[in-house]
Short mmCIF file of C-alpha atoms and ligand atoms in Angstrom, two decimals:
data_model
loop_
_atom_site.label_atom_id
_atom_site.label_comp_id
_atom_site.label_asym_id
_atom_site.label_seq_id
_atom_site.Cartn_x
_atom_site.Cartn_y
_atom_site.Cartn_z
CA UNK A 339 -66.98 -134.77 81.75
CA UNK A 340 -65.91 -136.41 84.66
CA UNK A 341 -65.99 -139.93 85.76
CA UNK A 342 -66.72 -141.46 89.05
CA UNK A 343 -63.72 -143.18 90.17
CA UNK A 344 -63.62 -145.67 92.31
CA UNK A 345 -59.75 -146.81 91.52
CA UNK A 346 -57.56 -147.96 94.12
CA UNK A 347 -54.52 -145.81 94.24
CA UNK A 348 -53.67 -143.70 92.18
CA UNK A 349 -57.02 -142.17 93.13
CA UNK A 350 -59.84 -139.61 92.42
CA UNK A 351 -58.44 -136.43 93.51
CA UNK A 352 -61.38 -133.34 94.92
CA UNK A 353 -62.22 -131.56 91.40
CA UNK A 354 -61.14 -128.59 93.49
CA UNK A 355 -57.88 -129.50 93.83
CA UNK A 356 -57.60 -130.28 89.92
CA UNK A 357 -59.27 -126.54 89.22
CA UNK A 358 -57.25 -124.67 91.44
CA UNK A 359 -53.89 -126.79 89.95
CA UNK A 360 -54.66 -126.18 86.12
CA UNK A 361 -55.01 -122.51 87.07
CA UNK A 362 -52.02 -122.05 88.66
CA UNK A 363 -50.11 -124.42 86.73
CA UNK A 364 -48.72 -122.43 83.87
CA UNK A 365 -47.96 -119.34 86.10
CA UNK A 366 -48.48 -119.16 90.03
CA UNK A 367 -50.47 -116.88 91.48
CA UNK A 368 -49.92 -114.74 88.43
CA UNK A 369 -45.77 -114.70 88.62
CA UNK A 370 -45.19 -116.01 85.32
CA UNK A 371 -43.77 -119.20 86.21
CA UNK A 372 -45.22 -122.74 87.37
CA UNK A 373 -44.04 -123.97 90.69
CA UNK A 374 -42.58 -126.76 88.90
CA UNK A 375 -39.67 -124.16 87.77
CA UNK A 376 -38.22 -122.27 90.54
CA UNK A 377 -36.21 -123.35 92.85
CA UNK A 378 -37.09 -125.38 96.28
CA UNK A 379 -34.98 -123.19 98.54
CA UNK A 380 -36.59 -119.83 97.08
CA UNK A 381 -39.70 -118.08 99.18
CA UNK A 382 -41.94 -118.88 97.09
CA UNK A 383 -41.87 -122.62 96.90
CA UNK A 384 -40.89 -122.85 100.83
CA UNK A 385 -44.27 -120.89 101.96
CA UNK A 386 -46.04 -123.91 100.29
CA UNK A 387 -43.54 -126.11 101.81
CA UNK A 388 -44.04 -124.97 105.15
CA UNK A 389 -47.47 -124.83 104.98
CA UNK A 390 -48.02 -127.79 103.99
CA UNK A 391 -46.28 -129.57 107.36
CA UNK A 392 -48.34 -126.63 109.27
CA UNK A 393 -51.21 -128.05 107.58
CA UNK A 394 -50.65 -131.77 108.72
CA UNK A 395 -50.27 -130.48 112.13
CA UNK A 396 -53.09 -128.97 112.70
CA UNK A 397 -55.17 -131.38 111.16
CA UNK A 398 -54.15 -133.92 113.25
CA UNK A 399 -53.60 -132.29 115.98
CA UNK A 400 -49.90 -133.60 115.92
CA UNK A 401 -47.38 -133.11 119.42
CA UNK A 402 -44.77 -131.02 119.49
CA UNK A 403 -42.23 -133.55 120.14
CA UNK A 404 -43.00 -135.36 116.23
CA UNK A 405 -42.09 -134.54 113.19
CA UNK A 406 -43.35 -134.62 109.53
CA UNK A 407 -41.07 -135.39 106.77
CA UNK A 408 -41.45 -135.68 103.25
CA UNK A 409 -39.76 -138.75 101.63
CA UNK A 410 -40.01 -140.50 98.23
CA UNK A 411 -39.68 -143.43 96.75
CA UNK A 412 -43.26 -144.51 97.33
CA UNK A 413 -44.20 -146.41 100.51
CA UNK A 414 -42.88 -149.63 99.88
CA UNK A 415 -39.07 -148.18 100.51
CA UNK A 416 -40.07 -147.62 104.05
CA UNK A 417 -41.11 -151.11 104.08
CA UNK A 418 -36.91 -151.04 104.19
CA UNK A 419 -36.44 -147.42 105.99
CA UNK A 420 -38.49 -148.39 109.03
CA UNK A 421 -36.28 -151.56 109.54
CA UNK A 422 -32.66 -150.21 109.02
CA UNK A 423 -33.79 -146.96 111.05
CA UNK A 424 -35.84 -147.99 113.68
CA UNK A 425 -33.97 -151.48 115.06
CA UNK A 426 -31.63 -151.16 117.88
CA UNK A 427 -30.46 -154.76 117.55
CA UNK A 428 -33.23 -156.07 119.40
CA UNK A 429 -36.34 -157.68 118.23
CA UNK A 430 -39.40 -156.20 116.12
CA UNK A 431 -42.52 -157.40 115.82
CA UNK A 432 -45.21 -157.46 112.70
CA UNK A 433 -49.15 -158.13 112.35
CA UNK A 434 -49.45 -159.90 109.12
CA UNK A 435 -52.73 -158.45 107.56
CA UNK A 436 -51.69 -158.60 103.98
CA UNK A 437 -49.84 -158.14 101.09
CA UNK A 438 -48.19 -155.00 102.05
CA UNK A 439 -47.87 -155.83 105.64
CA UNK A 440 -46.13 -159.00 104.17
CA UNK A 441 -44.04 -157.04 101.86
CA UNK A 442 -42.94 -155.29 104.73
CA UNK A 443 -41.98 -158.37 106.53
CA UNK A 444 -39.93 -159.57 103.86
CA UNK A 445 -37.80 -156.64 104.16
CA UNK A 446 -37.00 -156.44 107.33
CA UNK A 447 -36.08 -160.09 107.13
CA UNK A 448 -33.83 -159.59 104.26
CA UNK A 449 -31.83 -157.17 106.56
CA UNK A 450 -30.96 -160.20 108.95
CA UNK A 451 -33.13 -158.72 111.74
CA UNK A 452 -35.11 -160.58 114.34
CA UNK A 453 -38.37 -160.31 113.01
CA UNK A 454 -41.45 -161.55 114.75
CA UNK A 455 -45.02 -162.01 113.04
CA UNK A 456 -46.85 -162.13 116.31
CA UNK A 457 -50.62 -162.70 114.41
CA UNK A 458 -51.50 -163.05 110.62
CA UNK A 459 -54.58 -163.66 108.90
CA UNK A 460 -53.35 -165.40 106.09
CA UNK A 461 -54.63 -168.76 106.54
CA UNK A 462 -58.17 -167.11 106.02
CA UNK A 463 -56.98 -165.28 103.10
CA UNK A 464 -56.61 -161.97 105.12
CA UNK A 465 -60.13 -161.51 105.40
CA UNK A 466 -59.95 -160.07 109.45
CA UNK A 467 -57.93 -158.13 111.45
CA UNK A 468 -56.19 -160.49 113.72
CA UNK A 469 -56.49 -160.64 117.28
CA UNK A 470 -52.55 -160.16 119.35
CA UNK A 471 -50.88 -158.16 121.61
CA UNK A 472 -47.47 -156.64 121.20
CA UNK A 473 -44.65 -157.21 124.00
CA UNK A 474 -43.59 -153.96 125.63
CA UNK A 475 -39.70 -153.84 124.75
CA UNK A 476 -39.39 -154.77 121.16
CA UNK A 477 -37.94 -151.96 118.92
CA UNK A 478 -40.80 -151.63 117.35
CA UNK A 479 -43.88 -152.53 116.51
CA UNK A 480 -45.67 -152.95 113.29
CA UNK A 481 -49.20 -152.64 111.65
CA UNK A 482 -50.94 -151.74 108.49
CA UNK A 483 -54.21 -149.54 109.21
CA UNK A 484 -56.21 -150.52 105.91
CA UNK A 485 -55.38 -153.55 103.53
CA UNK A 486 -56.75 -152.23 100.44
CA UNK A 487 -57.04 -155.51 98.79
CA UNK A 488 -58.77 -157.17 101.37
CA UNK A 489 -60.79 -154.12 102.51
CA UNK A 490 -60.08 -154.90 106.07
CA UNK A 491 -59.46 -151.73 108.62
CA UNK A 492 -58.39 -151.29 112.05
CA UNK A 493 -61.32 -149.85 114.17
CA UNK A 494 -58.96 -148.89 117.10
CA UNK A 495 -54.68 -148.75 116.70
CA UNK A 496 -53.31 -150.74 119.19
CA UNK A 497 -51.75 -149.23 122.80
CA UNK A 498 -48.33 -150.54 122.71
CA UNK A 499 -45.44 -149.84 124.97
CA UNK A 500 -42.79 -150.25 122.41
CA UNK A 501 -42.99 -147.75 119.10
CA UNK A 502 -46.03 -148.01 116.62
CA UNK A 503 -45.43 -147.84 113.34
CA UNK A 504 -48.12 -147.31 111.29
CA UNK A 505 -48.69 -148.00 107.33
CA UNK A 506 -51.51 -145.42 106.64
CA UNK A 507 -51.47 -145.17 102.46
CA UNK A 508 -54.30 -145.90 101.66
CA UNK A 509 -56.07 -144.30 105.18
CA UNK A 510 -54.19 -141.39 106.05
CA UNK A 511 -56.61 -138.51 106.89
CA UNK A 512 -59.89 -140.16 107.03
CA UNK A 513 -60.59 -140.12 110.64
CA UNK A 514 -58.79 -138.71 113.59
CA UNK A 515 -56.17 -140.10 115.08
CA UNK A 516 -54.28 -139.61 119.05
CA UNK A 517 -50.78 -139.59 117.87
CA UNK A 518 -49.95 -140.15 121.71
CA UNK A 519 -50.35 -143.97 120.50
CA UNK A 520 -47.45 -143.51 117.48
CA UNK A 521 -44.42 -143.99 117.27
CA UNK A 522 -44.61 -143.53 113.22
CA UNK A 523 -47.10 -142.77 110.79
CA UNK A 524 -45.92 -143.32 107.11
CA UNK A 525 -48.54 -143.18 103.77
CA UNK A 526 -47.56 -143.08 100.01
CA UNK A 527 -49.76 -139.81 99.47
CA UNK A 528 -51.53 -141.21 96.07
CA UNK A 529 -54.21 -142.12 97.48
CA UNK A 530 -55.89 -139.82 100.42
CA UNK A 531 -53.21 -137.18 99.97
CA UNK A 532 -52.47 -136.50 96.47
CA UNK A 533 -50.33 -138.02 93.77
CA UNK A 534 -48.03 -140.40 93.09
CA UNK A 535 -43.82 -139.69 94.05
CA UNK A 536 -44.29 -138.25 97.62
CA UNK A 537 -44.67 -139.97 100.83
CA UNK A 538 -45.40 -138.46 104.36
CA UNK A 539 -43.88 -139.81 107.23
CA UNK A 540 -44.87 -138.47 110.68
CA UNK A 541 -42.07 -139.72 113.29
CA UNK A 542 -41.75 -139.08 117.14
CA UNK A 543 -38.85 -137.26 117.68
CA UNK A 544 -36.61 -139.86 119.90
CA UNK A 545 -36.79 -141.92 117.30
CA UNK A 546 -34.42 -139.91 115.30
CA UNK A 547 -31.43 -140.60 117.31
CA UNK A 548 -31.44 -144.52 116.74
CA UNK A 549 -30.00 -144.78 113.18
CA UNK A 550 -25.85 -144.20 113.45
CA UNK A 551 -25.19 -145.97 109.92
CA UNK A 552 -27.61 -145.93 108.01
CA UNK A 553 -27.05 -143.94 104.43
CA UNK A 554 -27.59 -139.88 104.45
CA UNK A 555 -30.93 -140.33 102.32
CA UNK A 556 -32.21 -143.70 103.77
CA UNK A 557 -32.19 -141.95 107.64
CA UNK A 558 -34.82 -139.88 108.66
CA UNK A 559 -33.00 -137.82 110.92
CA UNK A 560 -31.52 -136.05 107.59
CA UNK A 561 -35.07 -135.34 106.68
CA UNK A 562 -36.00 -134.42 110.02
CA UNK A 563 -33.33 -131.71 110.61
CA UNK A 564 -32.99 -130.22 107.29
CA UNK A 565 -37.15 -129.82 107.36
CA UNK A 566 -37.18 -132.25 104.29
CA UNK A 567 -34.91 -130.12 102.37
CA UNK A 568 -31.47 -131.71 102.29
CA UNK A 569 -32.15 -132.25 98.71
CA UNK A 570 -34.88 -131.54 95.82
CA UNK A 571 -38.83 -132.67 97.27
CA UNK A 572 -41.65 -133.86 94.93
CA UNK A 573 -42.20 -129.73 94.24
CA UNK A 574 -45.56 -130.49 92.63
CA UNK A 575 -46.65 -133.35 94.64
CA UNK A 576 -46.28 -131.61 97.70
CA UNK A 577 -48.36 -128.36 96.17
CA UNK A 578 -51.00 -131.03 95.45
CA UNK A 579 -50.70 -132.23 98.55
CA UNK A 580 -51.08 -128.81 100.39
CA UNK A 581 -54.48 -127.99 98.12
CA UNK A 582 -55.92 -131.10 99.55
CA UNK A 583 -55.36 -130.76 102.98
CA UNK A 584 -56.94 -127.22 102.71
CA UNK A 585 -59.65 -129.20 100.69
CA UNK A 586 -60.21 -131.83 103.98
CA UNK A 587 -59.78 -128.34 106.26
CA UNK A 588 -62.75 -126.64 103.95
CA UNK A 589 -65.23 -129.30 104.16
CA UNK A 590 -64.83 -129.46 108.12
CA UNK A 591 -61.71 -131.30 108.98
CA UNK A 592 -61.12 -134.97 109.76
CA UNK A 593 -63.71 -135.93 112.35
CA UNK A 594 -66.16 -134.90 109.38
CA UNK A 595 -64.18 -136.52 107.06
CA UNK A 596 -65.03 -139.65 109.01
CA UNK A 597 -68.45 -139.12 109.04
CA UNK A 598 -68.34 -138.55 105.65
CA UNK A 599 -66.88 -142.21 105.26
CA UNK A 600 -68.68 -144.22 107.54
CA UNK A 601 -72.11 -142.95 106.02
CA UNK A 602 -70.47 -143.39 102.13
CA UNK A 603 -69.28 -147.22 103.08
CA UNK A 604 -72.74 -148.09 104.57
CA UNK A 605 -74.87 -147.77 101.56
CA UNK A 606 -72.37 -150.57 100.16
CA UNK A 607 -71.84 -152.58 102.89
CA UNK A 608 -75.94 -152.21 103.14
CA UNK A 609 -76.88 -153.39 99.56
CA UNK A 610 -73.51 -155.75 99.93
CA UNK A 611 -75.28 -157.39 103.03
CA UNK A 612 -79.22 -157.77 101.76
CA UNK A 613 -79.79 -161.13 103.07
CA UNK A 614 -80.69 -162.82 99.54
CA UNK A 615 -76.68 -163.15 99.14
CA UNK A 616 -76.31 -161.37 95.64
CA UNK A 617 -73.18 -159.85 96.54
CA UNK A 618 -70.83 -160.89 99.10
CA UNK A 619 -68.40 -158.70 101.21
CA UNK A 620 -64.97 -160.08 101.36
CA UNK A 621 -64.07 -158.95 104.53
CA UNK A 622 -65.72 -159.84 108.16
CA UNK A 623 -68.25 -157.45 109.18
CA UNK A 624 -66.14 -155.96 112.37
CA UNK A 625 -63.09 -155.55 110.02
CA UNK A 626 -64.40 -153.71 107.10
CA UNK A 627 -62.68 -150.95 105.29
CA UNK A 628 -64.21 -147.63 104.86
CA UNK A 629 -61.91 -146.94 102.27
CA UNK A 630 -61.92 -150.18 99.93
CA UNK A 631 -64.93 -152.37 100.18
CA UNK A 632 -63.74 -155.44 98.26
CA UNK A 633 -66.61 -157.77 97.16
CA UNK A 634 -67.89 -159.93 94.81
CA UNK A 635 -70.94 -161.24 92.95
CA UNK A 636 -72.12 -165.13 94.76
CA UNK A 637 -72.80 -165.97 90.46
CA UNK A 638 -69.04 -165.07 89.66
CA UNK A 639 -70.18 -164.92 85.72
CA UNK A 640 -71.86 -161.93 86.70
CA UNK A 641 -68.82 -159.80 87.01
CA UNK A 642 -68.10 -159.19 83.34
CA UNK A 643 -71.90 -158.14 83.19
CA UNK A 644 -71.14 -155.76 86.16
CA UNK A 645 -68.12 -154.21 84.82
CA UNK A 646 -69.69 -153.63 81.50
CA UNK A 647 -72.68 -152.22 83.12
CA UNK A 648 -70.28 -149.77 85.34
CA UNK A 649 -68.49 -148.95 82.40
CA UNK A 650 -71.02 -147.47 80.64
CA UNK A 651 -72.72 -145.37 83.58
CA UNK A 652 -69.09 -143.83 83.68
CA UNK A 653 -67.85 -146.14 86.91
CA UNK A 654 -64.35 -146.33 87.03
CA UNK A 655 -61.96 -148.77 88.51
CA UNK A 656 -64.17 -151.22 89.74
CA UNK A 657 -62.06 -154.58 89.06
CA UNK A 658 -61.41 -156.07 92.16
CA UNK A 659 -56.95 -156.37 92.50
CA UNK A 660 -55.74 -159.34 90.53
CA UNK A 661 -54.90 -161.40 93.30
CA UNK A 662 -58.29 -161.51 94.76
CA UNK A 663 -60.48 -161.37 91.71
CA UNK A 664 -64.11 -159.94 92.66
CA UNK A 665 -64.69 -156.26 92.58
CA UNK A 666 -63.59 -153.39 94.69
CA UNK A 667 -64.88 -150.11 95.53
CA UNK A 668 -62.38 -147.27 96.78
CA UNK A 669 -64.52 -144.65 98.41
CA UNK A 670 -61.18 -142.43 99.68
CA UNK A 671 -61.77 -139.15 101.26
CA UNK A 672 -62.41 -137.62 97.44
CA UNK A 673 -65.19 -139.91 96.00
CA UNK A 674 -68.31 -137.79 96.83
CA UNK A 675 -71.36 -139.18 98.48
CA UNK A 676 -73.29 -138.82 94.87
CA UNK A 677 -70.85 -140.69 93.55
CA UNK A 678 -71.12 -143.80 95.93
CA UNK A 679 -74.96 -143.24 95.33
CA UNK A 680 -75.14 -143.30 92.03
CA UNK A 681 -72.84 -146.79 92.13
CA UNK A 682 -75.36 -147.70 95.01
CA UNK A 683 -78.00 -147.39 92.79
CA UNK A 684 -76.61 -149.17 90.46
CA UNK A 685 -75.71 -152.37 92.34
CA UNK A 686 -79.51 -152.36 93.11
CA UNK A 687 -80.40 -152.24 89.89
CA UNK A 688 -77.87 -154.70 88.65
CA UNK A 689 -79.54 -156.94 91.05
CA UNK A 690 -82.54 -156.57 90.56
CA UNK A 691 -82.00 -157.25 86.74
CA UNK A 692 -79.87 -160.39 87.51
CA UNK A 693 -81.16 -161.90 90.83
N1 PMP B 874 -49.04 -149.94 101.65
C1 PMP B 874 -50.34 -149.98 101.32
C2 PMP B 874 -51.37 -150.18 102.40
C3 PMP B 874 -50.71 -149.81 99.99
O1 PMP B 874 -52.01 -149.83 99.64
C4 PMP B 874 -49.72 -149.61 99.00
C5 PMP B 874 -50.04 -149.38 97.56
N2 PMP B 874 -51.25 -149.70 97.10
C6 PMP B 874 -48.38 -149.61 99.41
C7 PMP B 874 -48.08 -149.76 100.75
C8 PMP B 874 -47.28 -149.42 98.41
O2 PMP B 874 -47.25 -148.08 98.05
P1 PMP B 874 -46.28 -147.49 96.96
O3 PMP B 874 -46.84 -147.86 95.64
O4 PMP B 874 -46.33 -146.01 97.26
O5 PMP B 874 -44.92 -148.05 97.19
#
């Protein structure tokens, strides 16, 4: 029996993906050994490897001159990487939308750099997108898509002159995406991409050449010219990884991923918006996440009721984070349309019972 997960990250992964793991897992395409257990510079494991970057590519449609890396150490080391690779002694300048944009901040702070927030939305509890425009010659420029505490996304990434640099974890292949705009694309991959001890980073090419002291396994140029294998990857995350994006590729690529997501956060943001005020969307309507929809109940005693109630219909990881209380609903790429019904359904019901 499976659940249906709505948990934040770590996150449902396609059953698919799980099947076609299991089966190989014990021996690989019938070889007799997992791909846990051979080595990462032997055929077999650098096909997948390969792929896998191949994959990304084509997905999103990625320009020649960029280049996809696989990193580890979750996403919140880039929150340092980006910082000690990317500044040129200038200036840099963040959108504060968060916690993890402000995590973000802090680190680039803490390496004595000239950090500007240019626009934050903290004062409101991060409940928008804020409203800025970056100058055209800082180093770079900083934003996180989706704040999956909040539940706020970016409709539209910014044009900017100087280098984007985009925190995608917990949106990374849900919707399409010109990388003409980017100067970097990073994501933790738990979430839209697989599991937990591999992140992605997609990086434009002249931004390689920047970092001239920065440690062997802290620069991205290492990763960049040894194609991620200057030392042992996250073998089995990056397998994962590679059965998902032929997962996204089956079920028609990211366009209809998007599709997918938009019609999967409306029947929340639908019952979430009845005009009786039950429930109450934490996030401003323009700003909404299709990937979290953070909410809560206007009778906050209801909650316990709630989670009870999703508990026993199977609903998992409804508990909004800790810092904003409430209840959340992660709808990633993976959580099925019947899924989001059936916890649809339920909210109506719940309502109806408790109104
Ligand atoms: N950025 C965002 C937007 C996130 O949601 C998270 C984790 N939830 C992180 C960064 C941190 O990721 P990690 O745990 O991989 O360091």
């Amino acid at each position: 029996m499976r659940v249906c997960n709505f948990s934040a990250g770590p996150s449902a992964l396609p059953l698919e993906v799980l099947q076609e793991a299991k089966e190989n897992l014990v021996s690989f395409e019938n070889k007799g050994f997992s791909i846990m257990e051979i080595s990462h510079r032997g055929e077999v494991y650098e096909k997948i490897h390969n792929e896998t970057i191949s994959s990304i590519k084509s997905l999103y449609n990625i320009p020649d001159n960029f280049e996809v890396i696989f990193m580890q150490g979750g996403a919140s080391t880039q929150f340092a990487l980006v910082p000690m690779n990317l500044n040129k002694g200038g200036f840099c300048e963040y959108v504060d939308t968060g916690v993890w944009s402000s995590k973000a901040i802090n680190e680039a702070k803490l390496q004595g750099l000239d950090v500007r927030v240019i626009a934050s939305s903290k004062e409101q509890n991060y409940n928008h997108i804020p409203s800025f425009t970056f100058s055209d010659n800082a180093d770079f420029c900083y934003i996180t898509s989706n704040n999956t505490i909040y539940g706020t996304q970016y409709k539209n990434l910014p044009q900017t002159k100087s280098p984007l640099i985009i925190d995608a974890s917990s949106d990374i292949f849900s919707y399409e995406i010109d990388f003409n705009k980017v100067g970097m694309l990073f994501a933790g991959a738990q979430k839209n991409a697989g599991i937990a001890g591999l992140t992605i980073a997609i990086i434009r090419k002249d931004l390689l050449d920047i970092a001239k002291n920065v440690p062997t396994m802290f620069r991205y140029e290492t990763f960049a010219s040894s194609n991620s294998l200057n030392n042992t990857p996250p073998v089995f995350a990056i397998y994962i990884l590679n059965l998902v994006l032929k997962w996204i590729k089956k079920q028609g690529g990211l366009n209809k991923m998007n599709t997918l997501n938009l019609k999967k956060a409306k029947l929340i943001y639908d019952i979430i918006s009845e005009t009786d005020d039950f429930y109450t969307a934490y996030a401003k309507q323009e700003d909404r996440s299709l990937m979290n929809v953070s909410f809560n109940i206007k009778n906050e005693s209801l909650i316990k009721h709630f989670l009870a109630n999703a508990q026993e219909r199977g609903f998992l990881g409804l508990k909004g984070h800790r810092i904003l209380g409430g209840l959340r609903a992660s709808i990633y790429n993976a959580v099925s349309y019947e899924n989001v019904e059936q916890l649809a359904f339920m909210m109506k019901e719940f309502k109806e019972k408790y109104k």
